CSV table of C-alpha atoms in Angstrom, one decimal:
chain,number,residue,atom,x,y,z
A,4,MET,CA,0.7,9.9,-39.9
A,5,LYS,CA,4.0,7.8,-39.8
A,6,HIS,CA,4.6,5.5,-36.7
A,7,ALA,CA,8.2,4.5,-37.8
A,8,ASN,CA,10.0,6.2,-35.2
A,9,VAL,CA,7.4,4.7,-31.9
A,10,SER,CA,9.7,3.5,-29.4
A,11,ILE,CA,7.8,0.5,-28.4
A,12,ALA,CA,8.8,-3.2,-28.8
A,13,GLN,CA,5.3,-4.3,-29.4
A,14,VAL,CA,4.5,-1.6,-32.7
A,15,GLU,CA,4.6,-3.8,-35.8
A,16,GLY,CA,3.4,-1.3,-38.7
A,17,LYS,CA,0.2,-0.6,-39.6
A,18,LYS,CA,-1.9,-3.8,-38.5
A,19,SER,CA,-5.3,-4.5,-37.4
A,20,GLY,CA,-6.0,-2.9,-34.2
A,21,ASP,CA,-8.6,-6.0,-33.6
A,22,GLU,CA,-5.9,-8.5,-33.5
A,23,GLU,CA,-4.4,-9.7,-30.5
A,24,VAL,CA,-1.5,-11.6,-29.0
A,25,GLN,CA,-2.3,-14.7,-27.2
A,26,ILE,CA,-1.5,-15.0,-23.8
A,27,LYS,CA,0.1,-18.3,-22.8
A,28,HIS,CA,-1.7,-18.7,-19.0
A,29,ALA,CA,-4.5,-16.3,-19.6
A,30,THR,CA,-7.1,-15.9,-16.7
A,31,THR,CA,-10.7,-16.4,-16.8
A,32,TYR,CA,-13.6,-13.6,-15.8
A,33,LEU,CA,-13.9,-15.6,-12.3
A,34,GLU,CA,-10.2,-15.5,-11.9
A,35,THR,CA,-9.8,-12.0,-12.8
A,36,ILE,CA,-12.6,-10.8,-10.5
A,37,ILE,CA,-11.1,-12.8,-7.6
A,38,HIS,CA,-7.7,-10.8,-8.3
A,39,PHE,CA,-9.6,-7.8,-8.6
A,40,VAL,CA,-11.6,-8.0,-5.4
A,41,LYS,CA,-8.7,-9.0,-3.7
A,42,ALA,CA,-6.6,-6.6,-4.1
A,43,GLY,CA,-9.2,-4.2,-2.5
A,44,ILE,CA,-10.2,-5.8,0.4
A,45,GLY,CA,-6.8,-6.1,2.2
A,46,ALA,CA,-5.7,-3.7,5.0
A,47,GLY,CA,-7.4,-0.7,3.7
A,48,ILE,CA,-10.8,-2.0,4.4
A,49,PHE,CA,-10.3,-2.3,8.1
A,50,ALA,CA,-9.2,1.3,8.2
A,51,MET,CA,-12.5,2.5,7.0
A,52,GLY,CA,-13.8,3.2,10.7
A,53,GLU,CA,-11.2,5.6,11.2
A,54,ALA,CA,-12.0,7.3,8.0
A,55,MET,CA,-15.7,7.5,8.9
A,56,LYS,CA,-14.5,9.1,12.5
A,57,ASN,CA,-12.8,11.9,10.3
A,58,ILE,CA,-15.7,12.9,8.5
A,59,GLY,CA,-19.0,11.7,10.1
A,60,PHE,CA,-21.4,8.8,9.8
A,61,VAL,CA,-23.6,10.6,7.0
A,62,VAL,CA,-21.3,12.6,4.9
A,63,GLY,CA,-18.7,9.4,4.9
A,64,PRO,CA,-20.9,7.4,3.2
A,65,ILE,CA,-22.0,9.7,0.7
A,66,LEU,CA,-18.6,11.0,-0.2
A,67,THR,CA,-17.5,7.6,-0.6
A,68,VAL,CA,-19.8,6.7,-3.2
A,69,VAL,CA,-19.1,10.1,-5.2
A,70,LEU,CA,-15.1,9.1,-4.7
A,71,SER,CA,-15.5,5.5,-5.9
A,72,LEU,CA,-17.8,6.8,-8.9
A,73,ILE,CA,-15.1,9.4,-10.0
A,74,LEU,CA,-12.2,6.8,-9.8
A,75,LEU,CA,-14.2,4.2,-11.5
A,76,TYR,CA,-14.9,6.9,-14.2
A,77,GLU,CA,-11.0,7.5,-14.5
A,78,GLN,CA,-10.6,3.8,-14.7
A,79,HIS,CA,-12.7,3.7,-17.7
A,80,VAL,CA,-11.2,6.7,-19.3
A,81,LEU,CA,-7.9,5.1,-19.1
A,82,LEU,CA,-9.2,1.7,-20.5
A,83,GLN,CA,-10.7,3.7,-23.5
A,84,CYS,CA,-7.4,5.7,-23.7
A,85,ALA,CA,-5.4,2.5,-24.0
A,86,SER,CA,-7.7,1.1,-26.7
A,87,ASP,CA,-7.7,4.3,-28.8
A,88,VAL,CA,-3.8,4.5,-28.9
A,89,ARG,CA,-3.7,0.9,-29.5
A,90,LYS,CA,-5.7,1.0,-32.7
A,91,HIS,CA,-4.0,4.2,-33.3
A,92,TYR,CA,-0.7,2.4,-33.6
A,93,GLY,CA,-2.1,-0.8,-35.1
A,94,LEU,CA,-0.5,-2.9,-31.8
A,95,GLN,CA,-1.3,-6.2,-31.6
A,96,LYS,CA,-0.2,-6.5,-27.8
A,97,ARG,CA,-2.0,-4.6,-25.5
A,98,THR,CA,-0.2,-1.8,-23.6
A,99,ASP,CA,0.6,-1.3,-19.8
A,100,TYR,CA,0.0,2.2,-18.2
A,101,GLY,CA,3.2,3.8,-19.0
A,102,GLU,CA,3.0,2.6,-22.5
A,103,THR,CA,-0.4,3.9,-22.9
A,104,PHE,CA,0.7,7.7,-21.7
A,105,GLN,CA,3.9,7.6,-23.7
A,106,LEU,CA,1.8,6.5,-27.0
A,107,ALA,CA,-1.0,9.3,-26.4
A,108,LEU,CA,1.9,11.7,-26.1
A,109,MET,CA,3.9,10.5,-29.3
A,110,ALA,CA,0.6,11.2,-31.5
A,111,ASN,CA,0.5,14.9,-30.2
A,112,ASP,CA,3.1,16.9,-32.2
A,113,LYS,CA,2.8,19.3,-29.3
A,114,TRP,CA,3.8,17.0,-26.4
A,115,LYS,CA,5.8,14.1,-28.1
A,116,LYS,CA,9.2,15.1,-26.8
A,117,HIS,CA,7.9,14.5,-23.2
A,118,ALA,CA,6.8,10.7,-24.3
A,119,ARG,CA,9.8,9.1,-22.8
A,120,LEU,CA,9.8,11.0,-19.7
A,121,MET,CA,6.1,10.9,-18.8
A,122,LYS,CA,6.5,7.0,-19.4
A,123,ILE,CA,9.5,6.7,-16.5
A,124,ILE,CA,7.3,8.8,-14.4
A,125,THR,CA,3.8,6.8,-14.7
A,126,ASN,CA,6.2,3.9,-14.0
A,127,LEU,CA,7.7,4.9,-11.0
A,128,PHE,CA,4.5,6.4,-9.2
A,129,LEU,CA,2.9,2.5,-10.4
A,130,ILE,CA,6.0,1.3,-8.4
A,131,LEU,CA,5.8,3.4,-5.6
A,132,THR,CA,2.1,3.0,-5.2
A,133,GLN,CA,2.1,-0.8,-5.3
A,134,LEU,CA,5.3,-1.2,-3.0
A,135,GLY,CA,3.7,1.0,-1.1
A,136,PHE,CA,1.0,-1.3,-0.8
A,137,CYS,CA,3.1,-4.2,-0.3
A,138,ALA,CA,4.8,-2.4,2.8
A,139,VAL,CA,1.4,-1.5,4.4
A,140,TYR,CA,0.4,-5.4,4.3
A,141,PHE,CA,3.3,-6.0,6.4
A,142,VAL,CA,2.4,-3.7,9.0
A,143,PHE,CA,-1.4,-4.7,8.9
A,144,ILE,CA,0.2,-8.5,9.7
A,145,GLY,CA,2.4,-7.2,12.5
A,146,ASN,CA,-0.8,-4.9,14.3
A,147,THR,CA,-3.2,-7.7,14.1
A,148,MET,CA,-0.8,-11.1,15.3
A,149,LYS,CA,0.3,-8.7,18.1
A,150,ASN,CA,-3.4,-9.3,19.3
A,151,VAL,CA,-3.4,-12.8,18.8
A,152,LEU,CA,-0.2,-13.3,20.5
A,153,ASN,CA,-1.1,-11.1,23.4
A,154,TYR,CA,-4.1,-13.2,23.7
A,155,PHE,CA,-2.1,-16.5,24.7
A,156,GLY,CA,0.3,-14.3,27.0
A,157,TYR,CA,3.2,-13.4,24.8
A,158,GLU,CA,4.4,-9.8,24.6
A,159,PHE,CA,5.9,-9.1,21.0
A,160,GLU,CA,7.0,-5.5,19.7
A,161,VAL,CA,5.3,-4.6,16.2
A,162,ARG,CA,8.4,-4.8,14.6
A,163,ALA,CA,9.4,-8.4,15.7
A,164,LEU,CA,6.0,-9.8,14.4
A,165,ILE,CA,6.7,-7.9,10.9
A,166,SER,CA,9.8,-9.9,10.9
A,167,MET,CA,7.9,-13.2,11.4
A,168,ALA,CA,5.6,-12.5,8.3
A,169,LEU,CA,8.5,-12.1,6.0
A,170,VAL,CA,9.1,-15.7,5.2
A,171,PRO,CA,5.4,-16.6,4.0
A,172,ILE,CA,5.1,-13.4,2.2
A,173,LEU,CA,8.4,-14.4,0.5
A,174,LEU,CA,7.5,-17.5,-0.3
A,175,SER,CA,4.1,-16.7,-2.5
A,176,SER,CA,6.1,-13.4,-3.9
A,177,LEU,CA,7.9,-16.1,-6.3
A,178,ILE,CA,5.0,-17.2,-8.3
A,179,THR,CA,5.6,-15.5,-11.6
A,180,ASN,CA,2.1,-15.7,-13.4
A,181,LEU,CA,-1.4,-14.4,-12.8
A,182,LYS,CA,-2.7,-17.6,-13.7
A,183,PHE,CA,-1.2,-19.8,-11.1
A,184,LEU,CA,-1.4,-16.8,-8.5
A,185,ALA,CA,-5.5,-17.2,-8.8
A,186,PRO,CA,-5.6,-20.1,-6.4
A,187,LEU,CA,-3.9,-17.8,-3.7
A,188,SER,CA,-6.0,-15.1,-4.3
A,189,GLY,CA,-9.0,-17.6,-3.7
A,190,LEU,CA,-7.5,-18.9,-0.7
A,191,ALA,CA,-6.8,-15.3,0.5
A,192,GLY,CA,-10.2,-14.4,-0.5
A,193,ILE,CA,-11.6,-17.2,1.4
A,194,PHE,CA,-9.9,-16.1,4.6
A,195,MET,CA,-11.0,-12.6,4.0
A,196,ILE,CA,-14.7,-13.3,3.6
A,197,VAL,CA,-14.9,-15.9,6.6
A,198,GLY,CA,-12.8,-13.1,8.7
A,199,MET,CA,-14.9,-10.2,7.7
A,200,SER,CA,-18.0,-12.4,8.4
A,201,ILE,CA,-16.7,-12.7,12.4
A,202,SER,CA,-15.6,-8.8,12.5
A,203,TYR,CA,-19.2,-7.8,11.2
A,204,TYR,CA,-20.4,-9.9,14.3
A,205,PHE,CA,-18.3,-8.1,16.5
A,206,ILE,CA,-19.2,-4.6,15.2
A,207,THR,CA,-23.1,-5.3,15.3
A,208,GLN,CA,-23.3,-6.5,19.2
A,209,ASP,CA,-24.3,-4.1,21.8
A,210,LEU,CA,-24.2,-1.1,19.3
A,211,PRO,CA,-24.6,2.3,21.2
A,212,PRO,CA,-27.4,5.2,20.2
A,213,LEU,CA,-26.0,6.3,17.1
A,214,THR,CA,-27.0,9.8,18.2
A,215,GLU,CA,-23.7,9.5,20.2
A,216,ARG,CA,-21.6,9.3,17.0
A,217,THR,CA,-21.2,12.6,14.7
A,218,MET,CA,-22.9,13.0,11.5
A,219,ALA,CA,-20.6,15.6,9.8
A,220,THR,CA,-17.2,16.7,10.9
A,221,ILE,CA,-15.4,18.1,7.9
A,222,THR,CA,-12.5,20.0,8.8
A,223,ILE,CA,-9.1,20.9,7.1
A,224,ASP,CA,-6.7,18.3,9.0
A,225,LYS,CA,-9.2,15.3,8.7
A,226,LEU,CA,-10.8,15.4,5.5
A,227,PRO,CA,-7.4,14.7,3.5
A,228,LEU,CA,-7.2,11.6,5.9
A,229,PHE,CA,-10.3,10.4,4.9
A,230,PHE,CA,-9.7,11.3,1.4
A,231,GLY,CA,-6.3,9.4,1.2
A,232,THR,CA,-8.0,6.1,2.9
A,233,ILE,CA,-10.5,5.9,0.0
A,234,ILE,CA,-8.0,6.6,-2.8
A,235,TYR,CA,-6.0,3.9,-1.3
A,236,VAL,CA,-8.9,1.5,-1.0
A,237,PHE,CA,-10.1,2.5,-4.5
A,238,GLU,CA,-7.5,3.4,-6.6
A,239,GLY,CA,-6.7,-0.1,-8.3
A,240,ILE,CA,-5.7,1.6,-11.5
A,241,GLY,CA,-2.3,0.2,-11.5
A,242,ILE,CA,-3.7,-3.2,-11.8
A,243,ILE,CA,-6.5,-2.8,-14.0
A,244,LEU,CA,-4.7,-2.9,-17.8
A,245,PRO,CA,-2.3,-5.8,-16.6
A,246,LEU,CA,-5.4,-7.6,-14.9
A,247,GLN,CA,-7.4,-6.9,-18.6
A,248,ASN,CA,-4.1,-8.0,-20.6
A,249,GLU,CA,-3.9,-11.3,-19.1
A,250,MET,CA,-7.4,-12.6,-19.8
A,251,LYS,CA,-8.7,-14.8,-22.3
A,252,GLU,CA,-11.3,-12.3,-23.4
A,253,PRO,CA,-10.1,-8.8,-22.5
A,254,ARG,CA,-13.5,-7.1,-23.6
A,255,ASN,CA,-14.9,-8.7,-20.6
A,256,PHE,CA,-13.2,-6.4,-18.3
A,257,SER,CA,-14.8,-3.4,-19.2
A,258,ARG,CA,-18.5,-4.0,-20.4
A,259,PRO,CA,-21.3,-3.3,-18.1
A,260,LEU,CA,-21.3,-6.4,-16.2
A,261,GLY,CA,-17.5,-6.9,-16.3
A,262,VAL,CA,-14.6,-7.1,-14.0
A,263,LEU,CA,-14.4,-3.4,-13.2
A,264,ASN,CA,-18.0,-2.4,-12.7
A,265,ILE,CA,-18.9,-5.6,-10.7
A,266,GLY,CA,-15.7,-5.3,-8.7
A,267,VAL,CA,-15.9,-1.5,-7.7
A,268,LEU,CA,-19.7,-2.3,-6.6
A,269,ILE,CA,-18.7,-5.2,-4.3
A,270,LEU,CA,-15.8,-3.0,-3.0
A,271,THR,CA,-18.0,0.1,-2.4
A,272,ALA,CA,-20.7,-2.0,-0.5
A,273,LEU,CA,-18.0,-3.8,1.8
A,274,VAL,CA,-16.0,-0.5,2.4
A,275,ILE,CA,-19.4,1.7,3.6
A,276,CYS,CA,-20.5,-1.1,5.5
A,277,PHE,CA,-17.5,-1.7,7.3
A,278,GLY,CA,-16.6,2.0,7.5
A,279,PHE,CA,-20.1,2.7,9.0
A,280,MET,CA,-20.7,0.0,11.6
A,281,GLY,CA,-16.9,0.1,12.7
A,282,TYR,CA,-17.7,4.0,14.0
A,283,TRP,CA,-20.8,3.3,15.1
A,284,LYS,CA,-19.5,0.7,17.2
A,285,TYR,CA,-16.2,2.1,18.3
A,286,GLY,CA,-17.0,5.9,17.8
A,287,GLU,CA,-13.8,7.9,18.6
A,288,ASP,CA,-12.1,4.9,19.6
A,289,VAL,CA,-11.8,3.2,16.5
A,290,ALA,CA,-8.5,2.4,15.7
A,291,SER,CA,-6.7,2.6,12.1
A,292,SER,CA,-7.0,-0.8,11.8
A,293,LEU,CA,-10.5,-2.3,13.0
A,294,THR,CA,-9.1,-5.5,14.4
A,295,VAL,CA,-7.3,-3.8,17.4
A,296,ASN,CA,-10.6,-2.8,18.5
A,297,PHE,CA,-11.8,-6.1,18.9
A,298,PRO,CA,-11.9,-8.1,22.5
A,299,THR,CA,-8.4,-9.6,23.3
A,300,ASP,CA,-9.7,-11.7,25.7
A,301,ASP,CA,-12.0,-13.6,23.0
A,302,ILE,CA,-10.9,-16.8,21.0
A,303,LEU,CA,-13.2,-16.1,18.4
A,304,ALA,CA,-11.9,-12.5,17.4
A,305,GLN,CA,-8.1,-14.0,17.6
A,306,SER,CA,-9.6,-16.4,15.2
A,307,LEU,CA,-10.6,-13.9,13.0
A,308,ASN,CA,-7.4,-11.9,13.6
A,309,ILE,CA,-5.5,-15.3,12.1
A,310,LEU,CA,-8.0,-15.7,9.4
A,311,ILE,CA,-7.2,-11.9,7.9
A,312,SER,CA,-3.8,-11.7,8.5
A,313,CYS,CA,-3.4,-15.1,6.4
A,314,GLY,CA,-5.8,-13.5,3.9
A,315,VAL,CA,-3.3,-10.2,3.7
A,316,ALA,CA,-0.4,-12.3,3.5
A,317,LEU,CA,-1.7,-14.4,0.6
A,318,GLY,CA,-2.9,-10.9,-1.1
A,319,TYR,CA,0.9,-9.6,-1.2
A,320,ALA,CA,1.6,-11.2,-4.6
A,321,ILE,CA,-1.0,-9.4,-6.7
A,322,GLN,CA,0.2,-6.4,-5.2
A,323,PHE,CA,3.7,-7.4,-6.1
A,324,TYR,CA,2.9,-8.4,-9.7
A,325,ILE,CA,3.0,-4.9,-11.2
A,326,PRO,CA,6.3,-3.4,-10.4
A,327,ILE,CA,8.0,-6.5,-11.0
A,328,LYS,CA,6.6,-6.8,-14.3
A,329,ILE,CA,8.0,-3.0,-14.9
A,330,LEU,CA,11.4,-3.2,-13.1
A,331,TYR,CA,12.4,-6.4,-13.8
A,332,PRO,CA,12.3,-6.8,-18.0
A,333,SER,CA,14.7,-3.5,-18.1
A,334,LEU,CA,17.0,-4.8,-15.2
A,335,GLN,CA,17.1,-8.2,-17.5
A,336,HIS,CA,18.3,-6.7,-20.7
A,337,ARG,CA,21.1,-4.5,-18.9
A,338,MET,CA,22.4,-7.3,-17.0
A,339,LYS,CA,24.2,-10.0,-18.6
A,340,VAL,CA,24.1,-12.4,-15.7
A,341,ALA,CA,20.3,-12.0,-15.4
A,342,ASP,CA,19.8,-12.1,-19.3
A,343,ALA,CA,21.8,-15.6,-19.1
A,344,HIS,CA,19.9,-16.7,-16.5
A,345,PRO,CA,16.0,-15.2,-16.6
A,346,PHE,CA,14.6,-17.4,-14.2
A,347,VAL,CA,17.6,-17.3,-11.4
A,348,GLY,CA,17.6,-13.8,-11.8
A,349,GLU,CA,14.2,-12.8,-11.2
A,350,MET,CA,14.0,-15.0,-8.0
A,351,VAL,CA,17.0,-12.9,-7.0
A,352,PHE,CA,15.3,-9.6,-7.9
A,353,ARG,CA,12.0,-10.6,-6.3
A,354,VAL,CA,13.7,-11.6,-3.1
A,355,ILE,CA,15.4,-7.9,-3.2
A,356,ILE,CA,12.1,-6.3,-3.8
A,357,VAL,CA,10.2,-7.8,-1.1
A,358,LEU,CA,12.9,-7.1,1.5
A,359,LEU,CA,12.9,-3.5,0.3
A,360,THR,CA,9.2,-3.3,1.3
A,361,PHE,CA,10.1,-5.3,4.6
A,362,ALA,CA,12.4,-2.3,5.5
A,363,VAL,CA,9.6,0.4,4.6
A,364,ALA,CA,7.4,-1.3,7.0
A,365,MET,CA,9.8,-1.6,9.8
A,366,LEU,CA,10.5,2.2,9.7
A,367,ILE,CA,7.1,3.4,9.7
A,368,PRO,CA,5.0,0.9,11.8
A,369,ASN,CA,1.7,2.5,12.0
A,370,VAL,CA,-0.8,1.1,8.8
A,371,GLY,CA,-3.0,4.8,9.2
A,372,LEU,CA,-0.4,7.1,8.2
A,373,LEU,CA,1.1,5.0,5.7
A,374,ILE,CA,-2.2,4.4,3.9
A,375,SER,CA,-3.0,8.1,4.0
A,376,ILE,CA,0.2,9.0,2.5
A,377,ILE,CA,0.2,6.5,-0.3
A,378,GLY,CA,-3.1,7.1,-1.0
A,379,ALA,CA,-2.9,11.0,-1.0
A,380,ILE,CA,0.5,11.5,-3.1
A,381,CYS,CA,1.3,8.5,-5.4
A,382,SER,CA,-2.3,6.9,-5.8
A,383,ASN,CA,-3.7,10.2,-6.3
A,384,SER,CA,-1.6,10.9,-9.2
A,385,LEU,CA,-2.2,7.6,-11.0
A,386,ALA,CA,-5.8,7.5,-10.2
A,387,LEU,CA,-6.9,11.3,-11.0
A,388,VAL,CA,-4.1,13.0,-12.8
A,389,PHE,CA,-2.7,11.0,-15.0
A,390,PRO,CA,-5.9,9.9,-16.9
A,391,VAL,CA,-6.9,13.3,-17.3
A,392,PHE,CA,-4.2,14.2,-19.1
A,393,ILE,CA,-4.1,10.8,-21.5
A,394,GLU,CA,-7.7,11.9,-22.3
A,395,TYR,CA,-6.8,15.4,-23.2
A,396,LEU,CA,-3.9,13.9,-25.6
A,397,VAL,CA,-6.1,11.6,-27.1
A,398,LYS,CA,-9.2,13.8,-27.8
A,399,THR,CA,-7.1,16.7,-29.1
A,400,ARG,CA,-5.0,14.5,-31.4
A,401,GLY,CA,-4.7,16.1,-34.9
A,402,ASP,CA,-7.3,18.7,-35.1
A,403,SER,CA,-9.6,17.4,-32.6
A,404,ARG,CA,-10.7,19.7,-29.8
A,405,MET,CA,-12.2,18.6,-26.2
A,406,SER,CA,-15.7,19.3,-25.7
A,407,THR,CA,-16.5,22.4,-22.8
A,408,PHE,CA,-18.4,19.6,-20.6
A,409,ASP,CA,-14.8,17.6,-20.7
A,410,SER,CA,-12.9,20.4,-20.3
A,411,ILE,CA,-14.6,21.4,-17.1
A,412,LYS,CA,-15.0,18.0,-16.0
A,413,ASN,CA,-11.4,17.5,-16.0
A,414,VAL,CA,-10.4,21.0,-14.3
A,415,LEU,CA,-12.8,19.6,-11.5
A,416,ILE,CA,-10.9,16.1,-11.0
A,417,LEU,CA,-7.5,18.1,-11.2
A,418,VAL,CA,-8.7,20.4,-8.3
A,419,LEU,CA,-9.9,17.4,-6.2
A,420,ALA,CA,-6.7,15.5,-7.1
A,421,VAL,CA,-4.5,18.7,-6.2
A,422,CYS,CA,-6.2,19.5,-2.9
A,423,GLY,CA,-5.9,15.7,-1.9
A,424,PHE,CA,-2.3,15.5,-2.9
A,425,LEU,CA,-1.0,18.9,-0.9
A,426,SER,CA,-3.5,18.1,2.4
A,427,GLY,CA,-3.0,14.7,2.5
A,428,GLY,CA,0.9,14.9,1.7
A,429,TYR,CA,1.4,17.6,4.5
A,430,GLU,CA,-1.0,15.9,7.2
A,431,GLY,CA,0.8,12.3,6.5
A,432,VAL,CA,4.5,13.8,7.0
A,433,LEU,CA,3.4,15.5,9.9
A,434,GLY,CA,2.1,12.7,11.5
A,435,ILE,CA,5.4,10.7,10.8
A,436,ILE,CA,7.5,13.6,12.2
A,437,ASP,CA,4.9,13.3,15.5
A,438,LEU,CA,5.2,9.5,15.2
A,439,TYR,CA,9.2,9.9,15.9
A,440,LYS,CA,9.3,12.7,18.4
């Protein structure tokens, strides 16, 4: 098969698939796992109490494990398919999500005419997902800091507090390299660990009888909200290829004890723990952000609010990294000023995109709704739908055919994705309408 028409800048003929372009500021295993875990223990983990309320304390943990395993499997599928298309074309540089989808389509005569379009759609979904996460961070900080200021006798509207978070987040977003972001992610992780430890102290005190909580409550209006929150916390598929691509030893990302498996294991344990205990402690009163339930007259509670807010704010930059990597290079080549002054151009562009996520947070200051909408629509497609199609394209290249098992498995995953997309999107839109009534 000829590859002369491949429209990817990194295609350099039929070279060995084992050769790799060296990254100037490559990250280590530890730095990468810090980035991965930090990306998952942001605002979403404190929404798990409400997620468990929507489905019950027995069914909730079981479905959490099942969904996390499905999402982990699909992430490994994407990594394997990216490796496959890279070797098929003899690429020296590793591909991102959009390029992987594009190359998988181009290698299939039946579908190659859609290659460019699907790369654009994939990148669009990645941008919407990651910038949506960034907007959630603003909302989370605003809601959390409201409690702190109330404790000291100051009354502020949530939107005013979201505005106060703009400057520190903006400054951290000007860091352009994952290697240099690692200390920020590490510091954010320390803040979050200490804050979560204090949180765990509060949710384990004076627990009511577990019989007062619902074991299972699977209803058509509540299940999508649970599904959306889980997808939001575990999705992470938008960052796995960029994280792997920036590693000194990329193979350490997907091995059995690699970044991906260990990171998901840590996240699963934390999510189940916080979700279960949060619902047990507060029951039907559990808030969309668990920190809202903590005592407003306790200095320890306000300390953890400050720690968690700082941890979330410092974690904004890792979520922000993906859309900038997608958007700015194409914009730079189309604007003479940006091409002539790449550093200044990128700084200005980063400021503009941060302001965009800030504007979204100001319009929808409800962290629960925002998490559910992003999880059910954008993240759902990236985490479940696109990997299924990429795997199909890779495994049916040439005269190859998919096995019956793979076909049934992929159909079931698509059914799960469509149900989550339709129901979660519908419920989220209704929630926003109610918010503005």
